């Protein structure tokens, strides 16, 4: 399934990326990469399914606290 990854700052989308993933749990490595690239406070990462529904919404600071972000 195709998922749209958006980096959002102050309500504006500043980057988008569409990736085919077999399951939504496979999104986390991409989220971690985006969080490392956009480290400033206030950035959010939003993942949408093909119908436009938000399936993941997280701040980059929150990603830094996950075990996956440390690898």
JSON list of N, CA, C and O in Angstrom, two decimals, residues 18-69:
[
{"chain": "A", "resi": 18, "resn": "UNK", "atom": "N", "xyz": [6.25, 9.69, -0.98]},
{"chain": "A", "resi": 18, "resn": "UNK", "atom": "CA", "xyz": [5.31, 8.57, -1.07]},
{"chain": "A", "resi": 18, "resn": "UNK", "atom": "C", "xyz": [6.10, 7.28, -1.14]},
{"chain": "A", "resi": 18, "resn": "UNK", "atom": "O", "xyz": [7.01, 7.15, -1.95]},
{"chain": "A", "resi": 19, "resn": "UNK", "atom": "N", "xyz": [5.73, 6.34, -0.27]},
{"chain": "A", "resi": 19, "resn": "UNK", "atom": "CA", "xyz": [6.47, 5.08, -0.17]},
{"chain": "A", "resi": 19, "resn": "UNK", "atom": "C", "xyz": [5.48, 3.92, -0.13]},
{"chain": "A", "resi": 19, "resn": "UNK", "atom": "O", "xyz": [4.46, 3.99, 0.55]},
{"chain": "A", "resi": 20, "resn": "UNK", "atom": "N", "xyz": [5.82, 2.86, -0.84]},
{"chain": "A", "resi": 20, "resn": "UNK", "atom": "CA", "xyz": [5.03, 1.62, -0.77]},
{"chain": "A", "resi": 20, "resn": "UNK", "atom": "C", "xyz": [5.51, 0.81, 0.42]},
{"chain": "A", "resi": 20, "resn": "UNK", "atom": "O", "xyz": [6.71, 0.54, 0.56]},
{"chain": "A", "resi": 21, "resn": "UNK", "atom": "N", "xyz": [4.59, 0.45, 1.31]},
{"chain": "A", "resi": 21, "resn": "UNK", "atom": "CA", "xyz": [4.93, -0.36, 2.48]},
{"chain": "A", "resi": 21, "resn": "UNK", "atom": "C", "xyz": [3.97, -1.54, 2.58]},
{"chain": "A", "resi": 21, "resn": "UNK", "atom": "O", "xyz": [2.77, -1.38, 2.35]},
{"chain": "A", "resi": 22, "resn": "UNK", "atom": "N", "xyz": [4.48, -2.72, 2.94]},
{"chain": "A", "resi": 22, "resn": "UNK", "atom": "CA", "xyz": [3.60, -3.87, 3.10]},
{"chain": "A", "resi": 22, "resn": "UNK", "atom": "C", "xyz": [2.68, -3.72, 4.32]},
{"chain": "A", "resi": 22, "resn": "UNK", "atom": "O", "xyz": [1.56, -4.23, 4.32]},
{"chain": "A", "resi": 23, "resn": "UNK", "atom": "N", "xyz": [3.13, -3.01, 5.34]},
{"chain": "A", "resi": 23, "resn": "UNK", "atom": "CA", "xyz": [2.34, -2.82, 6.56]},
{"chain": "A", "resi": 23, "resn": "UNK", "atom": "C", "xyz": [2.74, -1.48, 7.18]},
{"chain": "A", "resi": 23, "resn": "UNK", "atom": "O", "xyz": [3.90, -1.08, 7.09]},
{"chain": "A", "resi": 24, "resn": "UNK", "atom": "N", "xyz": [1.80, -0.81, 7.83]},
{"chain": "A", "resi": 24, "resn": "UNK", "atom": "CA", "xyz": [2.08, 0.51, 8.39]},
{"chain": "A", "resi": 24, "resn": "UNK", "atom": "C", "xyz": [3.19, 0.48, 9.45]},
{"chain": "A", "resi": 24, "resn": "UNK", "atom": "O", "xyz": [3.92, 1.46, 9.62]},
{"chain": "A", "resi": 25, "resn": "UNK", "atom": "N", "xyz": [3.37, -0.62, 10.13]},
{"chain": "A", "resi": 25, "resn": "UNK", "atom": "CA", "xyz": [4.45, -0.67, 11.14]},
{"chain": "A", "resi": 25, "resn": "UNK", "atom": "C", "xyz": [5.82, -0.51, 10.49]},
{"chain": "A", "resi": 25, "resn": "UNK", "atom": "O", "xyz": [6.79, -0.12, 11.14]},
{"chain": "A", "resi": 26, "resn": "UNK", "atom": "N", "xyz": [5.91, -0.77, 9.18]},
{"chain": "A", "resi": 26, "resn": "UNK", "atom": "CA", "xyz": [7.17, -0.59, 8.46]},
{"chain": "A", "resi": 26, "resn": "UNK", "atom": "C", "xyz": [7.48, 0.88, 8.17]},
{"chain": "A", "resi": 26, "resn": "UNK", "atom": "O", "xyz": [8.52, 1.19, 7.58]},
{"chain": "A", "resi": 27, "resn": "UNK", "atom": "N", "xyz": [6.62, 1.77, 8.60]},
{"chain": "A", "resi": 27, "resn": "UNK", "atom": "CA", "xyz": [6.83, 3.20, 8.39]},
{"chain": "A", "resi": 27, "resn": "UNK", "atom": "C", "xyz": [7.87, 3.79, 9.33]},
{"chain": "A", "resi": 27, "resn": "UNK", "atom": "O", "xyz": [8.47, 4.82, 9.04]},
{"chain": "A", "resi": 28, "resn": "UNK", "atom": "N", "xyz": [8.09, 3.16, 10.47]},
{"chain": "A", "resi": 28, "resn": "UNK", "atom": "CA", "xyz": [8.94, 3.77, 11.51]},
{"chain": "A", "resi": 28, "resn": "UNK", "atom": "C", "xyz": [10.38, 4.03, 11.09]},
{"chain": "A", "resi": 28, "resn": "UNK", "atom": "O", "xyz": [10.92, 5.09, 11.45]},
{"chain": "A", "resi": 29, "resn": "UNK", "atom": "N", "xyz": [11.05, 3.18, 10.33]},
{"chain": "A", "resi": 29, "resn": "UNK", "atom": "CA", "xyz": [12.41, 3.55, 9.91]},
{"chain": "A", "resi": 29, "resn": "UNK", "atom": "C", "xyz": [12.44, 4.84, 9.06]},
{"chain": "A", "resi": 29, "resn": "UNK", "atom": "O", "xyz": [13.34, 5.66, 9.22]},
{"chain": "A", "resi": 30, "resn": "UNK", "atom": "N", "xyz": [11.43, 5.03, 8.22]},
{"chain": "A", "resi": 30, "resn": "UNK", "atom": "CA", "xyz": [11.36, 6.26, 7.42]},
{"chain": "A", "resi": 30, "resn": "UNK", "atom": "C", "xyz": [11.07, 7.45, 8.32]},
{"chain": "A", "resi": 30, "resn": "UNK", "atom": "O", "xyz": [11.65, 8.53, 8.15]},
{"chain": "A", "resi": 31, "resn": "UNK", "atom": "N", "xyz": [10.20, 7.29, 9.30]},
{"chain": "A", "resi": 31, "resn": "UNK", "atom": "CA", "xyz": [9.89, 8.36, 10.24]},
{"chain": "A", "resi": 31, "resn": "UNK", "atom": "C", "xyz": [11.15, 8.76, 11.01]},
{"chain": "A", "resi": 31, "resn": "UNK", "atom": "O", "xyz": [11.43, 9.95, 11.19]},
{"chain": "A", "resi": 32, "resn": "UNK", "atom": "N", "xyz": [11.93, 7.79, 11.43]},
{"chain": "A", "resi": 32, "resn": "UNK", "atom": "CA", "xyz": [13.18, 8.07, 12.15]},
{"chain": "A", "resi": 32, "resn": "UNK", "atom": "C", "xyz": [14.14, 8.84, 11.26]},
{"chain": "A", "resi": 32, "resn": "UNK", "atom": "O", "xyz": [14.76, 9.83, 11.69]},
{"chain": "A", "resi": 33, "resn": "UNK", "atom": "N", "xyz": [14.29, 8.44, 10.00]},
{"chain": "A", "resi": 33, "resn": "UNK", "atom": "CA", "xyz": [15.18, 9.15, 9.07]},
{"chain": "A", "resi": 33, "resn": "UNK", "atom": "C", "xyz": [14.73, 10.61, 8.89]},
{"chain": "A", "resi": 33, "resn": "UNK", "atom": "O", "xyz": [15.55, 11.52, 8.91]},
{"chain": "A", "resi": 34, "resn": "UNK", "atom": "N", "xyz": [13.43, 10.81, 8.73]},
{"chain": "A", "resi": 34, "resn": "UNK", "atom": "CA", "xyz": [12.91, 12.17, 8.57]},
{"chain": "A", "resi": 34, "resn": "UNK", "atom": "C", "xyz": [13.13, 12.99, 9.85]},
{"chain": "A", "resi": 34, "resn": "UNK", "atom": "O", "xyz": [13.49, 14.17, 9.79]},
{"chain": "A", "resi": 35, "resn": "UNK", "atom": "N", "xyz": [12.92, 12.36, 11.00]},
{"chain": "A", "resi": 35, "resn": "UNK", "atom": "CA", "xyz": [13.13, 13.07, 12.28]},
{"chain": "A", "resi": 35, "resn": "UNK", "atom": "C", "xyz": [14.58, 13.47, 12.46]},
{"chain": "A", "resi": 35, "resn": "UNK", "atom": "O", "xyz": [14.87, 14.54, 13.00]},
{"chain": "A", "resi": 36, "resn": "UNK", "atom": "N", "xyz": [15.50, 12.66, 12.02]},
{"chain": "A", "resi": 36, "resn": "UNK", "atom": "CA", "xyz": [16.92, 13.00, 12.12]},
{"chain": "A", "resi": 36, "resn": "UNK", "atom": "C", "xyz": [17.26, 14.15, 11.18]},
{"chain": "A", "resi": 36, "resn": "UNK", "atom": "O", "xyz": [18.12, 14.97, 11.49]},
{"chain": "A", "resi": 37, "resn": "UNK", "atom": "N", "xyz": [16.59, 14.21, 10.04]},
{"chain": "A", "resi": 37, "resn": "UNK", "atom": "CA", "xyz": [16.86, 15.27, 9.07]},
{"chain": "A", "resi": 37, "resn": "UNK", "atom": "C", "xyz": [16.25, 16.60, 9.50]},
{"chain": "A", "resi": 37, "resn": "UNK", "atom": "O", "xyz": [16.83, 17.66, 9.30]},
{"chain": "A", "resi": 38, "resn": "UNK", "atom": "N", "xyz": [15.06, 16.55, 10.06]},
{"chain": "A", "resi": 38, "resn": "UNK", "atom": "CA", "xyz": [14.34, 17.75, 10.49]},
{"chain": "A", "resi": 38, "resn": "UNK", "atom": "C", "xyz": [14.29, 17.77, 12.01]},
{"chain": "A", "resi": 38, "resn": "UNK", "atom": "O", "xyz": [13.28, 17.44, 12.62]},
{"chain": "A", "resi": 39, "resn": "UNK", "atom": "N", "xyz": [15.37, 18.16, 12.64]},
{"chain": "A", "resi": 39, "resn": "UNK", "atom": "CA", "xyz": [15.52, 18.06, 14.09]},
{"chain": "A", "resi": 39, "resn": "UNK", "atom": "C", "xyz": [14.91, 19.22, 14.86]},
{"chain": "A", "resi": 39, "resn": "UNK", "atom": "O", "xyz": [14.74, 19.14, 16.06]},
{"chain": "A", "resi": 40, "resn": "UNK", "atom": "N", "xyz": [14.62, 20.32, 14.18]},
{"chain": "A", "resi": 40, "resn": "UNK", "atom": "CA", "xyz": [14.11, 21.51, 14.87]},
{"chain": "A", "resi": 40, "resn": "UNK", "atom": "C", "xyz": [12.81, 21.25, 15.58]},
{"chain": "A", "resi": 40, "resn": "UNK", "atom": "O", "xyz": [11.95, 20.52, 15.08]},
{"chain": "A", "resi": 41, "resn": "UNK", "atom": "N", "xyz": [12.65, 21.88, 16.72]},
{"chain": "A", "resi": 41, "resn": "UNK", "atom": "CA", "xyz": [11.38, 21.79, 17.44]},
{"chain": "A", "resi": 41, "resn": "UNK", "atom": "C", "xyz": [10.27, 22.35, 16.56]},
{"chain": "A", "resi": 41, "resn": "UNK", "atom": "O", "xyz": [10.49, 23.27, 15.80]},
{"chain": "A", "resi": 42, "resn": "UNK", "atom": "N", "xyz": [9.10, 21.79, 16.70]},
{"chain": "A", "resi": 42, "resn": "UNK", "atom": "CA", "xyz": [7.96, 22.27, 15.94]},
{"chain": "A", "resi": 42, "resn": "UNK", "atom": "C", "xyz": [7.67, 21.47, 14.68]},
{"chain": "A", "resi": 42, "resn": "UNK", "atom": "O", "xyz": [6.60, 21.60, 14.10]},
{"chain": "A", "resi": 43, "resn": "UNK", "atom": "N", "xyz": [8.61, 20.65, 14.26]},
{"chain": "A", "resi": 43, "resn": "UNK", "atom": "CA", "xyz": [8.37, 19.80, 13.09]},
{"chain": "A", "resi": 43, "resn": "UNK", "atom": "C", "xyz": [7.54, 18.59, 13.51]},
{"chain": "A", "resi": 43, "resn": "UNK", "atom": "O", "xyz": [7.77, 18.01, 14.58]},
{"chain": "A", "resi": 44, "resn": "UNK", "atom": "N", "xyz": [6.62, 18.21, 12.67]},
{"chain": "A", "resi": 44, "resn": "UNK", "atom": "CA", "xyz": [5.82, 17.01, 12.87]},
{"chain": "A", "resi": 44, "resn": "UNK", "atom": "C", "xyz": [5.91, 16.14, 11.62]},
{"chain": "A", "resi": 44, "resn": "UNK", "atom": "O", "xyz": [6.10, 16.65, 10.52]},
{"chain": "A", "resi": 45, "resn": "UNK", "atom": "N", "xyz": [5.77, 14.86, 11.82]},
{"chain": "A", "resi": 45, "resn": "UNK", "atom": "CA", "xyz": [5.74, 13.92, 10.70]},
{"chain": "A", "resi": 45, "resn": "UNK", "atom": "C", "xyz": [4.35, 13.30, 10.67]},
{"chain": "A", "resi": 45, "resn": "UNK", "atom": "O", "xyz": [3.89, 12.75, 11.67]},
{"chain": "A", "resi": 46, "resn": "UNK", "atom": "N", "xyz": [3.71, 13.42, 9.52]},
{"chain": "A", "resi": 46, "resn": "UNK", "atom": "CA", "xyz": [2.35, 12.92, 9.34]},
{"chain": "A", "resi": 46, "resn": "UNK", "atom": "C", "xyz": [2.39, 11.88, 8.24]},
{"chain": "A", "resi": 46, "resn": "UNK", "atom": "O", "xyz": [2.97, 12.11, 7.18]},
{"chain": "A", "resi": 47, "resn": "UNK", "atom": "N", "xyz": [1.78, 10.73, 8.50]},
{"chain": "A", "resi": 47, "resn": "UNK", "atom": "CA", "xyz": [1.70, 9.65, 7.52]},
{"chain": "A", "resi": 47, "resn": "UNK", "atom": "C", "xyz": [0.23, 9.44, 7.20]},
{"chain": "A", "resi": 47, "resn": "UNK", "atom": "O", "xyz": [-0.59, 9.25, 8.09]},
{"chain": "A", "resi": 48, "resn": "UNK", "atom": "N", "xyz": [-0.08, 9.47, 5.88]},
{"chain": "A", "resi": 48, "resn": "UNK", "atom": "CA", "xyz": [-1.46, 9.30, 5.44]},
{"chain": "A", "resi": 48, "resn": "UNK", "atom": "C", "xyz": [-1.59, 8.06, 4.58]},
{"chain": "A", "resi": 48, "resn": "UNK", "atom": "O", "xyz": [-0.68, 7.71, 3.81]},
{"chain": "A", "resi": 49, "resn": "UNK", "atom": "N", "xyz": [-2.75, 7.41, 4.68]},
{"chain": "A", "resi": 49, "resn": "UNK", "atom": "CA", "xyz": [-3.04, 6.26, 3.83]},
{"chain": "A", "resi": 49, "resn": "UNK", "atom": "C", "xyz": [-3.57, 6.75, 2.48]},
{"chain": "A", "resi": 49, "resn": "UNK", "atom": "O", "xyz": [-3.76, 7.96, 2.29]},
{"chain": "A", "resi": 50, "resn": "UNK", "atom": "N", "xyz": [-3.82, 5.84, 1.53]},
{"chain": "A", "resi": 50, "resn": "UNK", "atom": "CA", "xyz": [-4.25, 6.26, 0.20]},
{"chain": "A", "resi": 50, "resn": "UNK", "atom": "C", "xyz": [-5.55, 7.07, 0.18]},
{"chain": "A", "resi": 50, "resn": "UNK", "atom": "O", "xyz": [-5.77, 7.87, -0.73]},
{"chain": "A", "resi": 51, "resn": "UNK", "atom": "N", "xyz": [-6.40, 6.90, 1.18]},
{"chain": "A", "resi": 51, "resn": "UNK", "atom": "CA", "xyz": [-7.66, 7.67, 1.21]},
{"chain": "A", "resi": 51, "resn": "UNK", "atom": "C", "xyz": [-7.46, 9.06, 1.82]},
{"chain": "A", "resi": 51, "resn": "UNK", "atom": "O", "xyz": [-8.40, 9.84, 1.88]},
{"chain": "A", "resi": 52, "resn": "UNK", "atom": "N", "xyz": [-6.25, 9.36, 2.29]},
{"chain": "A", "resi": 52, "resn": "UNK", "atom": "CA", "xyz": [-5.96, 10.66, 2.88]},
{"chain": "A", "resi": 52, "resn": "UNK", "atom": "C", "xyz": [-6.12, 10.70, 4.39]},
{"chain": "A", "resi": 52, "resn": "UNK", "atom": "O", "xyz": [-5.90, 11.74, 5.01]},
{"chain": "A", "resi": 53, "resn": "UNK", "atom": "N", "xyz": [-6.47, 9.57, 4.99]},
{"chain": "A", "resi": 53, "resn": "UNK", "atom": "CA", "xyz": [-6.61, 9.51, 6.44]},
{"chain": "A", "resi": 53, "resn": "UNK", "atom": "C", "xyz": [-5.26, 9.48, 7.12]},
{"chain": "A", "resi": 53, "resn": "UNK", "atom": "O", "xyz": [-4.32, 8.84, 6.64]},
{"chain": "A", "resi": 54, "resn": "UNK", "atom": "N", "xyz": [-5.14, 10.17, 8.23]},
{"chain": "A", "resi": 54, "resn": "UNK", "atom": "CA", "xyz": [-3.89, 10.19, 9.00]},
{"chain": "A", "resi": 54, "resn": "UNK", "atom": "C", "xyz": [-3.79, 8.89, 9.80]},
{"chain": "A", "resi": 54, "resn": "UNK", "atom": "O", "xyz": [-4.68, 8.57, 10.57]},
{"chain": "A", "resi": 55, "resn": "UNK", "atom": "N", "xyz": [-2.70, 8.15, 9.59]},
{"chain": "A", "resi": 55, "resn": "UNK", "atom": "CA", "xyz": [-2.49, 6.90, 10.33]},
{"chain": "A", "resi": 55, "resn": "UNK", "atom": "C", "xyz": [-1.40, 7.04, 11.39]},
{"chain": "A", "resi": 55, "resn": "UNK", "atom": "O", "xyz": [-1.38, 6.30, 12.36]},
{"chain": "A", "resi": 56, "resn": "UNK", "atom": "N", "xyz": [-0.49, 8.00, 11.21]},
{"chain": "A", "resi": 56, "resn": "UNK", "atom": "CA", "xyz": [0.54, 8.31, 12.21]},
{"chain": "A", "resi": 56, "resn": "UNK", "atom": "C", "xyz": [0.76, 9.82, 12.18]},
{"chain": "A", "resi": 56, "resn": "UNK", "atom": "O", "xyz": [0.87, 10.42, 11.12]},
{"chain": "A", "resi": 57, "resn": "UNK", "atom": "N", "xyz": [0.83, 10.41, 13.37]},
{"chain": "A", "resi": 57, "resn": "UNK", "atom": "CA", "xyz": [1.19, 11.82, 13.52]},
{"chain": "A", "resi": 57, "resn": "UNK", "atom": "C", "xyz": [2.06, 11.92, 14.76]},
{"chain": "A", "resi": 57, "resn": "UNK", "atom": "O", "xyz": [1.65, 11.55, 15.86]},
{"chain": "A", "resi": 58, "resn": "UNK", "atom": "N", "xyz": [3.29, 12.38, 14.58]},
{"chain": "A", "resi": 58, "resn": "UNK", "atom": "CA", "xyz": [4.23, 12.46, 15.69]},
{"chain": "A", "resi": 58, "resn": "UNK", "atom": "C", "xyz": [5.14, 13.67, 15.52]},
{"chain": "A", "resi": 58, "resn": "UNK", "atom": "O", "xyz": [5.39, 14.12, 14.40]},
{"chain": "A", "resi": 59, "resn": "UNK", "atom": "N", "xyz": [5.63, 14.17, 16.63]},
{"chain": "A", "resi": 59, "resn": "UNK", "atom": "CA", "xyz": [6.62, 15.23, 16.60]},
{"chain": "A", "resi": 59, "resn": "UNK", "atom": "C", "xyz": [8.02, 14.63, 16.52]},
{"chain": "A", "resi": 59, "resn": "UNK", "atom": "O", "xyz": [8.24, 13.51, 16.96]},
{"chain": "A", "resi": 60, "resn": "UNK", "atom": "N", "xyz": [8.94, 15.39, 15.95]},
{"chain": "A", "resi": 60, "resn": "UNK", "atom": "CA", "xyz": [10.29, 14.84, 15.81]},
{"chain": "A", "resi": 60, "resn": "UNK", "atom": "C", "xyz": [10.95, 14.62, 17.17]},
{"chain": "A", "resi": 60, "resn": "UNK", "atom": "O", "xyz": [11.74, 13.69, 17.33]},
{"chain": "A", "resi": 61, "resn": "UNK", "atom": "N", "xyz": [10.61, 15.42, 18.16]},
{"chain": "A", "resi": 61, "resn": "UNK", "atom": "CA", "xyz": [11.18, 15.23, 19.50]},
{"chain": "A", "resi": 61, "resn": "UNK", "atom": "C", "xyz": [10.72, 13.90, 20.10]},
{"chain": "A", "resi": 61, "resn": "UNK", "atom": "O", "xyz": [11.48, 13.21, 20.76]},
{"chain": "A", "resi": 62, "resn": "UNK", "atom": "N", "xyz": [9.47, 13.53, 19.85]},
{"chain": "A", "resi": 62, "resn": "UNK", "atom": "CA", "xyz": [8.94, 12.27, 20.37]},
{"chain": "A", "resi": 62, "resn": "UNK", "atom": "C", "xyz": [9.65, 11.07, 19.75]},
{"chain": "A", "resi": 62, "resn": "UNK", "atom": "O", "xyz": [9.88, 10.06, 20.42]},
{"chain": "A", "resi": 63, "resn": "UNK", "atom": "N", "xyz": [10.02, 11.18, 18.49]},
{"chain": "A", "resi": 63, "resn": "UNK", "atom": "CA", "xyz": [10.71, 10.08, 17.82]},
{"chain": "A", "resi": 63, "resn": "UNK", "atom": "C", "xyz": [12.07, 9.84, 18.47]},
{"chain": "A", "resi": 63, "resn": "UNK", "atom": "O", "xyz": [12.53, 8.71, 18.59]},
{"chain": "A", "resi": 64, "resn": "UNK", "atom": "N", "xyz": [12.70, 10.90, 18.97]},
{"chain": "A", "resi": 64, "resn": "UNK", "atom": "CA", "xyz": [14.00, 10.78, 19.62]},
{"chain": "A", "resi": 64, "resn": "UNK", "atom": "C", "xyz": [13.97, 9.94, 20.87]},
{"chain": "A", "resi": 64, "resn": "UNK", "atom": "O", "xyz": [15.00, 9.45, 21.32]},
{"chain": "A", "resi": 65, "resn": "UNK", "atom": "N", "xyz": [12.79, 9.74, 21.46]},
{"chain": "A", "resi": 65, "resn": "UNK", "atom": "CA", "xyz": [12.68, 8.95, 22.68]},
{"chain": "A", "resi": 65, "resn": "UNK", "atom": "C", "xyz": [12.44, 7.47, 22.43]},
{"chain": "A", "resi": 65, "resn": "UNK", "atom": "O", "xyz": [12.41, 6.68, 23.35]},
{"chain": "A", "resi": 66, "resn": "UNK", "atom": "N", "xyz": [12.26, 7.08, 21.17]},
{"chain": "A", "resi": 66, "resn": "UNK", "atom": "CA", "xyz": [12.01, 5.68, 20.88]},
{"chain": "A", "resi": 66, "resn": "UNK", "atom": "C", "xyz": [13.31, 4.89, 20.79]},
{"chain": "A", "resi": 66, "resn": "UNK", "atom": "O", "xyz": [14.36, 5.43, 20.48]},
{"chain": "A", "resi": 67, "resn": "UNK", "atom": "N", "xyz": [13.24, 3.63, 21.08]},
{"chain": "A", "resi": 67, "resn": "UNK", "atom": "CA", "xyz": [14.43, 2.76, 20.97]},
{"chain": "A", "resi": 67, "resn": "UNK", "atom": "C", "xyz": [14.94, 2.73, 19.54]},
{"chain": "A", "resi": 67, "resn": "UNK", "atom": "O", "xyz": [16.13, 2.68, 19.29]},
{"chain": "A", "resi": 68, "resn": "UNK", "atom": "N", "xyz": [14.04, 2.74, 18.56]},
{"chain": "A", "resi": 68, "resn": "UNK", "atom": "CA", "xyz": [14.44, 2.64, 17.16]},
{"chain": "A", "resi": 68, "resn": "UNK", "atom": "C", "xyz": [15.28, 3.86, 16.75]},
{"chain": "A", "resi": 68, "resn": "UNK", "atom": "O", "xyz": [16.18, 3.75, 15.94]},
{"chain": "A", "resi": 69, "resn": "UNK", "atom": "N", "xyz": [15.00, 5.01, 17.32]},
{"chain": "A", "resi": 69, "resn": "UNK", "atom": "CA", "xyz": [15.73, 6.22, 16.96]},
{"chain": "A", "resi": 69, "resn": "UNK", "atom": "C", "xyz": [17.18, 6.16, 17.40]},
{"chain": "A", "resi": 69, "resn": "UNK", "atom": "O", "xyz": [18.02, 6.86, 16.87]}
]
